[in-house]
CSV table of C-alpha atoms in Angstrom, one decimal:
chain,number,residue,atom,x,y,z
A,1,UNK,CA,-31.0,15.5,-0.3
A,2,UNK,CA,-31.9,12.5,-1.8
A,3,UNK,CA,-34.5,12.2,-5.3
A,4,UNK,CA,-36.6,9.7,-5.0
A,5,UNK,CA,-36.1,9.0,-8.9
A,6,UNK,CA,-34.3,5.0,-8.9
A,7,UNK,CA,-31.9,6.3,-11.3
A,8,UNK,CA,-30.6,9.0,-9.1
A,9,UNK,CA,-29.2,6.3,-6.9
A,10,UNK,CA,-26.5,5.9,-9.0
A,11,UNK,CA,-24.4,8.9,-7.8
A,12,UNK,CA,-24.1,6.8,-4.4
A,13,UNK,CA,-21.6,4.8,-6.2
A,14,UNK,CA,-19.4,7.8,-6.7
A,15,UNK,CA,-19.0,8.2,-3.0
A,16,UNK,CA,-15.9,6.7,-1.3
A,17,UNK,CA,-18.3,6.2,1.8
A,18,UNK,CA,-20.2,3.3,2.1
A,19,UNK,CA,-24.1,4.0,1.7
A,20,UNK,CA,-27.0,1.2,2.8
A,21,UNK,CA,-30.5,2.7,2.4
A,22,UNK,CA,-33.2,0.9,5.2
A,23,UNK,CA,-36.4,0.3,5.5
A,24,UNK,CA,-38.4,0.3,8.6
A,25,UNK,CA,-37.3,-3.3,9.4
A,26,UNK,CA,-33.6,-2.4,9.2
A,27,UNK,CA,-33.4,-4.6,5.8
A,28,UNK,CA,-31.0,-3.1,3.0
A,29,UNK,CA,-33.0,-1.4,0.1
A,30,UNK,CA,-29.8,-0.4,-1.4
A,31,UNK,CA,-26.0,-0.5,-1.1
A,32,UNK,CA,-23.6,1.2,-2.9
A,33,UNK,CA,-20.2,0.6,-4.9
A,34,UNK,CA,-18.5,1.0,-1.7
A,35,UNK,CA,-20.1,-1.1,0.4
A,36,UNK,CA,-19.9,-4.1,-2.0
A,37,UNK,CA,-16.5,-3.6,-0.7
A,38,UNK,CA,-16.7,-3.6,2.4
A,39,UNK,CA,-18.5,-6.5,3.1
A,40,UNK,CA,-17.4,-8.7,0.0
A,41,UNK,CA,-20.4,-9.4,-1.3
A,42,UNK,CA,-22.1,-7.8,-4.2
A,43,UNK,CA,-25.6,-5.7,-4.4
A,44,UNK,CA,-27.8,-8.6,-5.0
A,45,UNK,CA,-26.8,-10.4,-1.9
A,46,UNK,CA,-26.9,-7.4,0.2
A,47,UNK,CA,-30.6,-6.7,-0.6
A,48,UNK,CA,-32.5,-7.4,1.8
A,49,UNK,CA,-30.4,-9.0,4.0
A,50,UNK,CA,-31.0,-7.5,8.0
A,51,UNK,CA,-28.2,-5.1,8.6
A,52,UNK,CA,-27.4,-5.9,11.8
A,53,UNK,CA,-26.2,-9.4,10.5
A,54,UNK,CA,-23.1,-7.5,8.8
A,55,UNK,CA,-21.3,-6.3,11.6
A,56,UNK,CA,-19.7,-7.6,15.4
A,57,UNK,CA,-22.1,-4.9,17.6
A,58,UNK,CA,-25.6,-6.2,15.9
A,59,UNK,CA,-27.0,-5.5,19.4
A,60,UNK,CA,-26.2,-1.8,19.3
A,61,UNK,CA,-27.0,-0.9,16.0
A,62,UNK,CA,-30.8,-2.9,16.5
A,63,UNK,CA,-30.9,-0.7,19.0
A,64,UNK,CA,-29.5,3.0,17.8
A,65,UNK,CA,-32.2,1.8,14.9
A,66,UNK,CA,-35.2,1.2,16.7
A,67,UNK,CA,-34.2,5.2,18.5
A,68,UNK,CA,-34.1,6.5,15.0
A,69,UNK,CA,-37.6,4.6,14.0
A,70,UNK,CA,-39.1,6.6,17.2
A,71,UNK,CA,-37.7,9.8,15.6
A,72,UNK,CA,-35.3,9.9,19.2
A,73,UNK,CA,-32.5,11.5,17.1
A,74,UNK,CA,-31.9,12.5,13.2
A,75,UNK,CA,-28.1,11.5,13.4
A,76,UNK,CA,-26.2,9.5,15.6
A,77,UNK,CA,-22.4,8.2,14.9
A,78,UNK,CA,-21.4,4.7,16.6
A,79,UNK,CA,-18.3,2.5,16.2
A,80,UNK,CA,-18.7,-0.8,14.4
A,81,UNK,CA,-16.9,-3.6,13.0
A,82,UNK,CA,-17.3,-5.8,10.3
A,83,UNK,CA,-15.9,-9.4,10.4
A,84,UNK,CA,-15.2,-11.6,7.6
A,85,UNK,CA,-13.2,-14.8,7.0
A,86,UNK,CA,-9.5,-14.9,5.9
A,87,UNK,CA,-9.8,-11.3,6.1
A,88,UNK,CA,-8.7,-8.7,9.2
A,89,UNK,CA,-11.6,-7.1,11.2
A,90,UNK,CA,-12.6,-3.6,9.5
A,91,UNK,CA,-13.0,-1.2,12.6
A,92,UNK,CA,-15.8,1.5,10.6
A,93,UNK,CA,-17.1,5.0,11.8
A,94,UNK,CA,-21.2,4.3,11.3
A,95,UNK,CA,-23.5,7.2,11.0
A,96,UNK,CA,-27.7,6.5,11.3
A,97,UNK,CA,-29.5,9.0,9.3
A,98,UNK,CA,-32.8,9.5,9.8
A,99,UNK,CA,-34.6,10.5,6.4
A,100,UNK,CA,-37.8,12.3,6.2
A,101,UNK,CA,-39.8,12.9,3.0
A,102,UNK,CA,-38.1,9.5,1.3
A,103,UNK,CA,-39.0,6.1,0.1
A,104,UNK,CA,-36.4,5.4,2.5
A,105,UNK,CA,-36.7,5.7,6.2
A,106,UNK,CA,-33.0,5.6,7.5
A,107,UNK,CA,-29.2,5.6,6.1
A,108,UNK,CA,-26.6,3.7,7.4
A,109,UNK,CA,-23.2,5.7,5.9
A,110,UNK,CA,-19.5,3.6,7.2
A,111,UNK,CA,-16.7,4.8,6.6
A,112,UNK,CA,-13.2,3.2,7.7
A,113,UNK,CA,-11.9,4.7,11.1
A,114,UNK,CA,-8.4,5.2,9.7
A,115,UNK,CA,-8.9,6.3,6.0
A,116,UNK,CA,-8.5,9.6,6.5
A,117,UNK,CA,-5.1,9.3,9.1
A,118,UNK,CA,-4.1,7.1,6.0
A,119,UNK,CA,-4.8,9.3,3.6
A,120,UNK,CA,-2.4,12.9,5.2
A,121,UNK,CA,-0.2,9.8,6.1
A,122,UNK,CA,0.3,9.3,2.5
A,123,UNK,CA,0.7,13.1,1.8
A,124,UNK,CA,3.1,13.8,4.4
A,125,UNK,CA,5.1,11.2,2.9
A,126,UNK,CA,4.7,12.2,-0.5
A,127,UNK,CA,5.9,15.8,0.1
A,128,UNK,CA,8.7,14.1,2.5
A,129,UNK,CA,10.0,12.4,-0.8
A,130,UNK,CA,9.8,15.2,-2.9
A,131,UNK,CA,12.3,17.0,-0.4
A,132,UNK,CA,14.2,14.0,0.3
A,133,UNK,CA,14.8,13.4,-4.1
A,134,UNK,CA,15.9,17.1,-4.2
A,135,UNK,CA,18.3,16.8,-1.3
A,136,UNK,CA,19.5,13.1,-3.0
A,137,UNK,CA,20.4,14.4,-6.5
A,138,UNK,CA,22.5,17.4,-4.9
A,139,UNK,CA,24.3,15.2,-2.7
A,140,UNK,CA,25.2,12.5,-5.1
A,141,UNK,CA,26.4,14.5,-7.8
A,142,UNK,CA,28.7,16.5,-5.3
A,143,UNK,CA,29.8,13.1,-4.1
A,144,UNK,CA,30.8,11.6,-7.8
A,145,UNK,CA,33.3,14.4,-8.8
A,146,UNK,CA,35.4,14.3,-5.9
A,147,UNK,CA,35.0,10.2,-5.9
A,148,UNK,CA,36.5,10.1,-9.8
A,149,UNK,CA,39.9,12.1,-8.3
A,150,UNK,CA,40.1,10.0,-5.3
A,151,UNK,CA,40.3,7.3,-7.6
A,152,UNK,CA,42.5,8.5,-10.7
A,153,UNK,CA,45.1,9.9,-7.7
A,154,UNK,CA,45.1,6.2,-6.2
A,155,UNK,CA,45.7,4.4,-9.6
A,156,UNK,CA,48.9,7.3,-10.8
A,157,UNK,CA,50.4,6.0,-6.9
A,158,UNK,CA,49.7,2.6,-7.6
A,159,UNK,CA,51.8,2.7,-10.4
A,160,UNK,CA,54.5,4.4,-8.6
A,161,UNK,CA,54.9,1.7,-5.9
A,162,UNK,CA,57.1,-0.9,-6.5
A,163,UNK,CA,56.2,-2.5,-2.4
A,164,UNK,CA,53.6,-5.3,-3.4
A,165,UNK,CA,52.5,-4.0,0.7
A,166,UNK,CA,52.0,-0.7,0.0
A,167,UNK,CA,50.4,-1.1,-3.7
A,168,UNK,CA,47.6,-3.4,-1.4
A,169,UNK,CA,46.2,-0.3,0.4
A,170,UNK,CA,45.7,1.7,-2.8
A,171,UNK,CA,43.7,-1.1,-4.1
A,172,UNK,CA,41.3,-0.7,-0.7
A,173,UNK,CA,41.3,2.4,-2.0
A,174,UNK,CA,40.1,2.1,-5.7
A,175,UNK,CA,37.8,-0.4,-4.6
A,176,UNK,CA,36.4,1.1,-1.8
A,177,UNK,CA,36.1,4.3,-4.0
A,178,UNK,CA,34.4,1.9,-6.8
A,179,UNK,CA,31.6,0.9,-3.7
A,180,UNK,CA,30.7,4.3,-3.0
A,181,UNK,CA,30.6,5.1,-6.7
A,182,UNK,CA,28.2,2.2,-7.4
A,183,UNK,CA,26.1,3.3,-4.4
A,184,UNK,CA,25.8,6.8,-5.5
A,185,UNK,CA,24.7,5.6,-9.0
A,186,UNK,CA,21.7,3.5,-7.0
A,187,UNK,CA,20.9,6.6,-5.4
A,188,UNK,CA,20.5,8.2,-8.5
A,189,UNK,CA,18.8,5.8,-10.5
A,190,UNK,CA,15.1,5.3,-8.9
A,191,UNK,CA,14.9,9.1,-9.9
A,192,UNK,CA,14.0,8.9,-13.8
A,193,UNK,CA,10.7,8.0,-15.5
A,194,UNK,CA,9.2,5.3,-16.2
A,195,UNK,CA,10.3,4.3,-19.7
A,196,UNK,CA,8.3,1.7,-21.5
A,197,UNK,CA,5.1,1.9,-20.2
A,198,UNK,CA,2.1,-0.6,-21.8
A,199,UNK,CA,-1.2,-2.2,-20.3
A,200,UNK,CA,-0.1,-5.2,-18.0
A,201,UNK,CA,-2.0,-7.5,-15.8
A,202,UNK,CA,-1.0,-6.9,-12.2
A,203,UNK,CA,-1.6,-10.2,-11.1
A,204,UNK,CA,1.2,-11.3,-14.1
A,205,UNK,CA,3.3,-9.1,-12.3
A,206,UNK,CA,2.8,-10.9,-9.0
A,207,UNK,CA,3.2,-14.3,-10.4
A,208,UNK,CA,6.7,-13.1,-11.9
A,209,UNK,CA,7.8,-11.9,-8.2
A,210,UNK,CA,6.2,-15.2,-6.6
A,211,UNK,CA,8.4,-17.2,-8.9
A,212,UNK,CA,11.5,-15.3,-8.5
A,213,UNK,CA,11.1,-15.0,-4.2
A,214,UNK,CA,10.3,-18.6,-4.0
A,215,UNK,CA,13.2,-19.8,-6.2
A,216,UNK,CA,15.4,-18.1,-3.4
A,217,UNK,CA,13.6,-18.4,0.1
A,218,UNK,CA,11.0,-21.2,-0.5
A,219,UNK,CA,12.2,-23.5,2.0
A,220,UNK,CA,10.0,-23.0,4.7
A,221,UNK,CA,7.9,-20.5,3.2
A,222,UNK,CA,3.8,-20.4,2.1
A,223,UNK,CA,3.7,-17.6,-0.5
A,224,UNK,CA,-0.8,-17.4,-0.7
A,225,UNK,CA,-2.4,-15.6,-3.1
A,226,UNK,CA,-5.6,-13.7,-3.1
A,227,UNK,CA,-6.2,-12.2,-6.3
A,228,UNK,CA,-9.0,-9.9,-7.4
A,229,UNK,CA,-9.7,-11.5,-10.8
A,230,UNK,CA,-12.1,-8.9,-11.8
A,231,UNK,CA,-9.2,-6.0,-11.1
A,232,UNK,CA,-8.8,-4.3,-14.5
A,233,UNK,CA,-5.4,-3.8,-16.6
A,234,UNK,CA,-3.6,-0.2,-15.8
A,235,UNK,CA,-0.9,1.5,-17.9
A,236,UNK,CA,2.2,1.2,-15.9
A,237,UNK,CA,6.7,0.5,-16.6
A,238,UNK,CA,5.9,-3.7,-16.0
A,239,UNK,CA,9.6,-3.8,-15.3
A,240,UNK,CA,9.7,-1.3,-13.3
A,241,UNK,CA,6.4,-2.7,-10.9
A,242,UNK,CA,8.4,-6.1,-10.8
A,243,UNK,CA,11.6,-4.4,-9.7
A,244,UNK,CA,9.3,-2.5,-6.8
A,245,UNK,CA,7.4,-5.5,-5.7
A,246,UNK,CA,10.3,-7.6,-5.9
A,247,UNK,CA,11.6,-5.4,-3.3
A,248,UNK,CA,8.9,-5.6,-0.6
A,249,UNK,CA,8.3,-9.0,-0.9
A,250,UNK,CA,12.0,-10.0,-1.1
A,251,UNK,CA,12.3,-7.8,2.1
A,252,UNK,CA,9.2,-10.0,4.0
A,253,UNK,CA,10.9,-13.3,3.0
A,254,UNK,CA,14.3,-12.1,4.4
A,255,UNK,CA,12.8,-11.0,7.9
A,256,UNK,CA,11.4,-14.2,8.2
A,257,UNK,CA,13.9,-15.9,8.2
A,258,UNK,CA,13.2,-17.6,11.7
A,259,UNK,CA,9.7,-18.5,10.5
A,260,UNK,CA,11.7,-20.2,7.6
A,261,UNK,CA,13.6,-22.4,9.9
A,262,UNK,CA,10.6,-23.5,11.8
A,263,UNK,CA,8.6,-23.9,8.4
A,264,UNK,CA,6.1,-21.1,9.8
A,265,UNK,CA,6.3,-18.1,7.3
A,266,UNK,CA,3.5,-16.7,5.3
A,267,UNK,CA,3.4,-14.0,2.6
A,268,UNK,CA,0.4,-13.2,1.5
A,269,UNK,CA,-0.2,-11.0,-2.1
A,270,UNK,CA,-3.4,-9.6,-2.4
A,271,UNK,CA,-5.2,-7.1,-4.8
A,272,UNK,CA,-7.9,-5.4,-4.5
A,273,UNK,CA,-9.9,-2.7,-7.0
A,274,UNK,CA,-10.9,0.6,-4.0
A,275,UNK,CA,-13.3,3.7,-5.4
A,276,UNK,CA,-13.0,7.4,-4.9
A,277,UNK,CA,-9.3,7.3,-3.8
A,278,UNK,CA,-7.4,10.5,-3.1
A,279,UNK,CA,-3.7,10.3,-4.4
A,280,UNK,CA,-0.8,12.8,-4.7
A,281,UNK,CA,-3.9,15.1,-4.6
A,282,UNK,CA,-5.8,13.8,-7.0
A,283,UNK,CA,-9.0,11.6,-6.7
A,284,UNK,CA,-9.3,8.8,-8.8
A,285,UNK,CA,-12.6,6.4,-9.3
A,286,UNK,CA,-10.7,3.3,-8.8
A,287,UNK,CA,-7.7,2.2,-8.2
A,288,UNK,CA,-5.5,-0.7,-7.6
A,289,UNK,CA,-4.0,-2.0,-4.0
A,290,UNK,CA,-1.6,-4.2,-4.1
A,291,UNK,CA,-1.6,-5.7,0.0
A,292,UNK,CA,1.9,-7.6,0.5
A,293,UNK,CA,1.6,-9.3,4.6
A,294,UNK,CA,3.3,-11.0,6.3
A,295,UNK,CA,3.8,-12.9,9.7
A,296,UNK,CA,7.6,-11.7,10.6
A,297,UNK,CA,8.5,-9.9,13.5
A,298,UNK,CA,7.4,-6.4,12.5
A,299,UNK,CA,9.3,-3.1,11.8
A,300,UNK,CA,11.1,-1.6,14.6
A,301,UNK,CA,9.4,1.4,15.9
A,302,UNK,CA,12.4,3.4,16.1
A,303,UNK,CA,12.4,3.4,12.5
A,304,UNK,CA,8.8,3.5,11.5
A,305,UNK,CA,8.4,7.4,10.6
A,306,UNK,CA,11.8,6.8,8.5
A,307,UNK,CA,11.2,3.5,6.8
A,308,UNK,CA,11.2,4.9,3.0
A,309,UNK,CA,14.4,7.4,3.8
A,310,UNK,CA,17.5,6.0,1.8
A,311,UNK,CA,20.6,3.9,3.7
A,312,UNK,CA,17.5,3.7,6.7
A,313,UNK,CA,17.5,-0.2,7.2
A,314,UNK,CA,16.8,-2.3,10.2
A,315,UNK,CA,18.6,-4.9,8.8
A,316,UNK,CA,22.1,-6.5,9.0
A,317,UNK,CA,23.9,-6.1,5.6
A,318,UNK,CA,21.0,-3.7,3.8
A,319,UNK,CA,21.6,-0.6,1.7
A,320,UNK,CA,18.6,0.4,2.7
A,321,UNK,CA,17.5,1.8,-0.7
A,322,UNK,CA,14.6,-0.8,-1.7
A,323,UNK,CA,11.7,1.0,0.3
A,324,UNK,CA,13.3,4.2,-0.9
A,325,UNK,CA,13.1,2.5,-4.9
A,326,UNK,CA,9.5,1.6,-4.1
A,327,UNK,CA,8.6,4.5,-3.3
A,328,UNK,CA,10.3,6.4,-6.1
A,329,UNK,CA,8.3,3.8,-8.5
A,330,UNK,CA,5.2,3.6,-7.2
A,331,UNK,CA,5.0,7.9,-7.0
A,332,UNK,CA,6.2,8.0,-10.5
A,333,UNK,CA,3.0,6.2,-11.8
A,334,UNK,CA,0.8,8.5,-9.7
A,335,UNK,CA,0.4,6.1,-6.7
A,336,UNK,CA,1.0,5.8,-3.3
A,337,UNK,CA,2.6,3.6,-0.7
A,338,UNK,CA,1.7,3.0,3.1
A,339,UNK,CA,2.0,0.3,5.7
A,340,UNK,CA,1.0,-0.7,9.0
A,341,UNK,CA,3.0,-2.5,10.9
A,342,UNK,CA,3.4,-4.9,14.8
A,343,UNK,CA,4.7,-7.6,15.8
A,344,UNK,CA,3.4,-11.1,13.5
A,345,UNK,CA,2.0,-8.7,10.9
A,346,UNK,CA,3.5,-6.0,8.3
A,347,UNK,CA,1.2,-5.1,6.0
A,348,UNK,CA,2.5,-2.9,2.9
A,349,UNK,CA,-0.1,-1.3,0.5
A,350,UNK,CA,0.4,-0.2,-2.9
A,351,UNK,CA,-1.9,1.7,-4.5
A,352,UNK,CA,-1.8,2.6,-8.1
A,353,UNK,CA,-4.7,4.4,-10.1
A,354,UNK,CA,-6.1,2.9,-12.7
A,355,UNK,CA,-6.6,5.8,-15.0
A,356,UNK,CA,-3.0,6.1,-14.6
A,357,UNK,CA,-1.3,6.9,-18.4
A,358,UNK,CA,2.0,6.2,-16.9
């Protein structure tokens, strides 16, 4: 139950729901943290404002509020949507609360319809990594030591050939032998710590992979940006957080490599500060999303649910270990990775707490 003390208002902004207190009117008395968010705009603008305005069914919440003004119910959940420009429509789960004994008359609580299928998304895949790490290590090092005699036996033949025709399929076998060696190394690699961790600017970050990406595939391509100034420094590997996002944005300009030709392909690099996030566990008060989109033909369903597996790729000539790196990287710091994905829009997310110590 709420105090009625203005001060006690403040543990609102703790919640990872967003809160709007109403009067009898329907006009916003209060709005917390999270809702700031979720309508981009901050507390000062929001007060007062009507709160049907905000959202696509104004009709249908008027009326679910003039039911709760006639006392016709004390809770009542309806969908709603919220609309904003430049940015996707928000589909949220609304609850009207009917508050009795309070300065305030009614509570309008939203939360996203898909946060919490996000959120055991997330989990599934972290413990999905854990396994698949384990498995990696085990395999690779079984891999090496029979690798290093294939290769030592094919040089001591070599060097007993004197056929220049012969001495040319032992060298398809040390190099092939050198492939799978180098491979096995990359598997390897994403699995140790991050090593020189410091405060960075995220958006430095992006404008490093911005330059680098464009350099290669700008023909063709619109790279925007949509930055969250305000987004605080986090400790983090700055190498390393290059090295990842160079990897899912190198990815999107590679798939588009039709909308290249035509002059058509976007990539857009957003960040975002989000409150009350649960990762690996573990809630944090804010953290960082880093949004890379973009307008390519989307990831094939067959390999949705296997996307961040190693060698998985849906692409002529990939390893398939960069979404497999990302992952590794972005789990290391305490974050998490997800994505949704369709036809003209992929849509990674990473997210990255910013109490993180690295």
């Amino acid at each position: 139950m709420l105090d009625s003390g203005v001060n006690d208002l403040s543990v609102l902004d703790l919640l990872v729901s967003a809160v709007l207190l109403l009067d009898d009117e329907g006009s916003i008395v209060h709005a917390n943290a999270a809702a700031e968010d979720v309508f981009g705009l901050s507390r000062r603008q929001l007060l007062g404002m009507p709160v049907c305005r905000l959202f696509d069914e104004a009709e249908a919440l008027q009326q679910s509020l003039r039911e709760a003004r006639d006392d016709l119910f004390a809770h009542k959940i309806l969908p709603l949507s919220v609309t904003r420009p430049g940015v996707d429509s928000m589909l949220l789960s609304g609850a009207v609360v009917v508050l009795h004994g309070q300065p305030w008359p009614m509570l309008l609580e939203l939360r996203e319809t898909h946060y919490r299928d996000r959120i055991e998304r997330a989990e599934e895949r972290l413990e999905h990594a854990d396994a698949n790490r384990e498995l990696l290590r085990n395999l690779a090092h079984e891999v090496k030591n029979p690798l290093g005699g294939l290769r030592g036996a094919a040089q001591l033949l070599q060097a007993e050939l004197t056929d220049p025709r012969l001495t040319e399929y032992t060298q398809v076998i040390i190099a092939e032998a050198d492939r799978l060696h180098g491979l096995v190394d990359r598997l390897l690699a994403p699995h140790r710590v991050p090593r020189v961790v410091t405060l960075i600017n995220i958006h430095e970050v992006c404008e490093r992979v911005a330059a680098l990406v464009m350099a290669e595939y700008g023909a063709g391509l619109k790279l925007v940006r949509d930055y969250d100034i305000s987004a605080p420094e986090l400790m983090a590997d700055r190498e390393q957080l290059i090295q990842a996002l160079l990897n899912i944005v190198r990815n999107a300009a590679q798939v588009l490599a039709e909308q290249r030709r035509r002059g058509q392909a976007q990539i857009v690099l957003r960040t975002r500060v989000a409150r009350q996030v649960t990762l690996a566990r573990q809630r944090h008060p804010l953290v960082l999303v880093l949004h890379v989109i973009d307008n390519g033909p989307g990831i094939p369903e067959s390999i949705r649910e296997r996307v961040f597996l190693p060698l998985v790729t849906a692409r002529d000539g990939g390893t398939g270990l960069g979404l497999s790196l990302v992952q590794t990287i972005i789990q290391q710091h305490g974050g998490a990775i997800d994505f949704d994905s369709r036809p003209g829009c992929t849509e990674f997310r990473l997210m990255l707490p910013l109490n993180s110590q690295g």
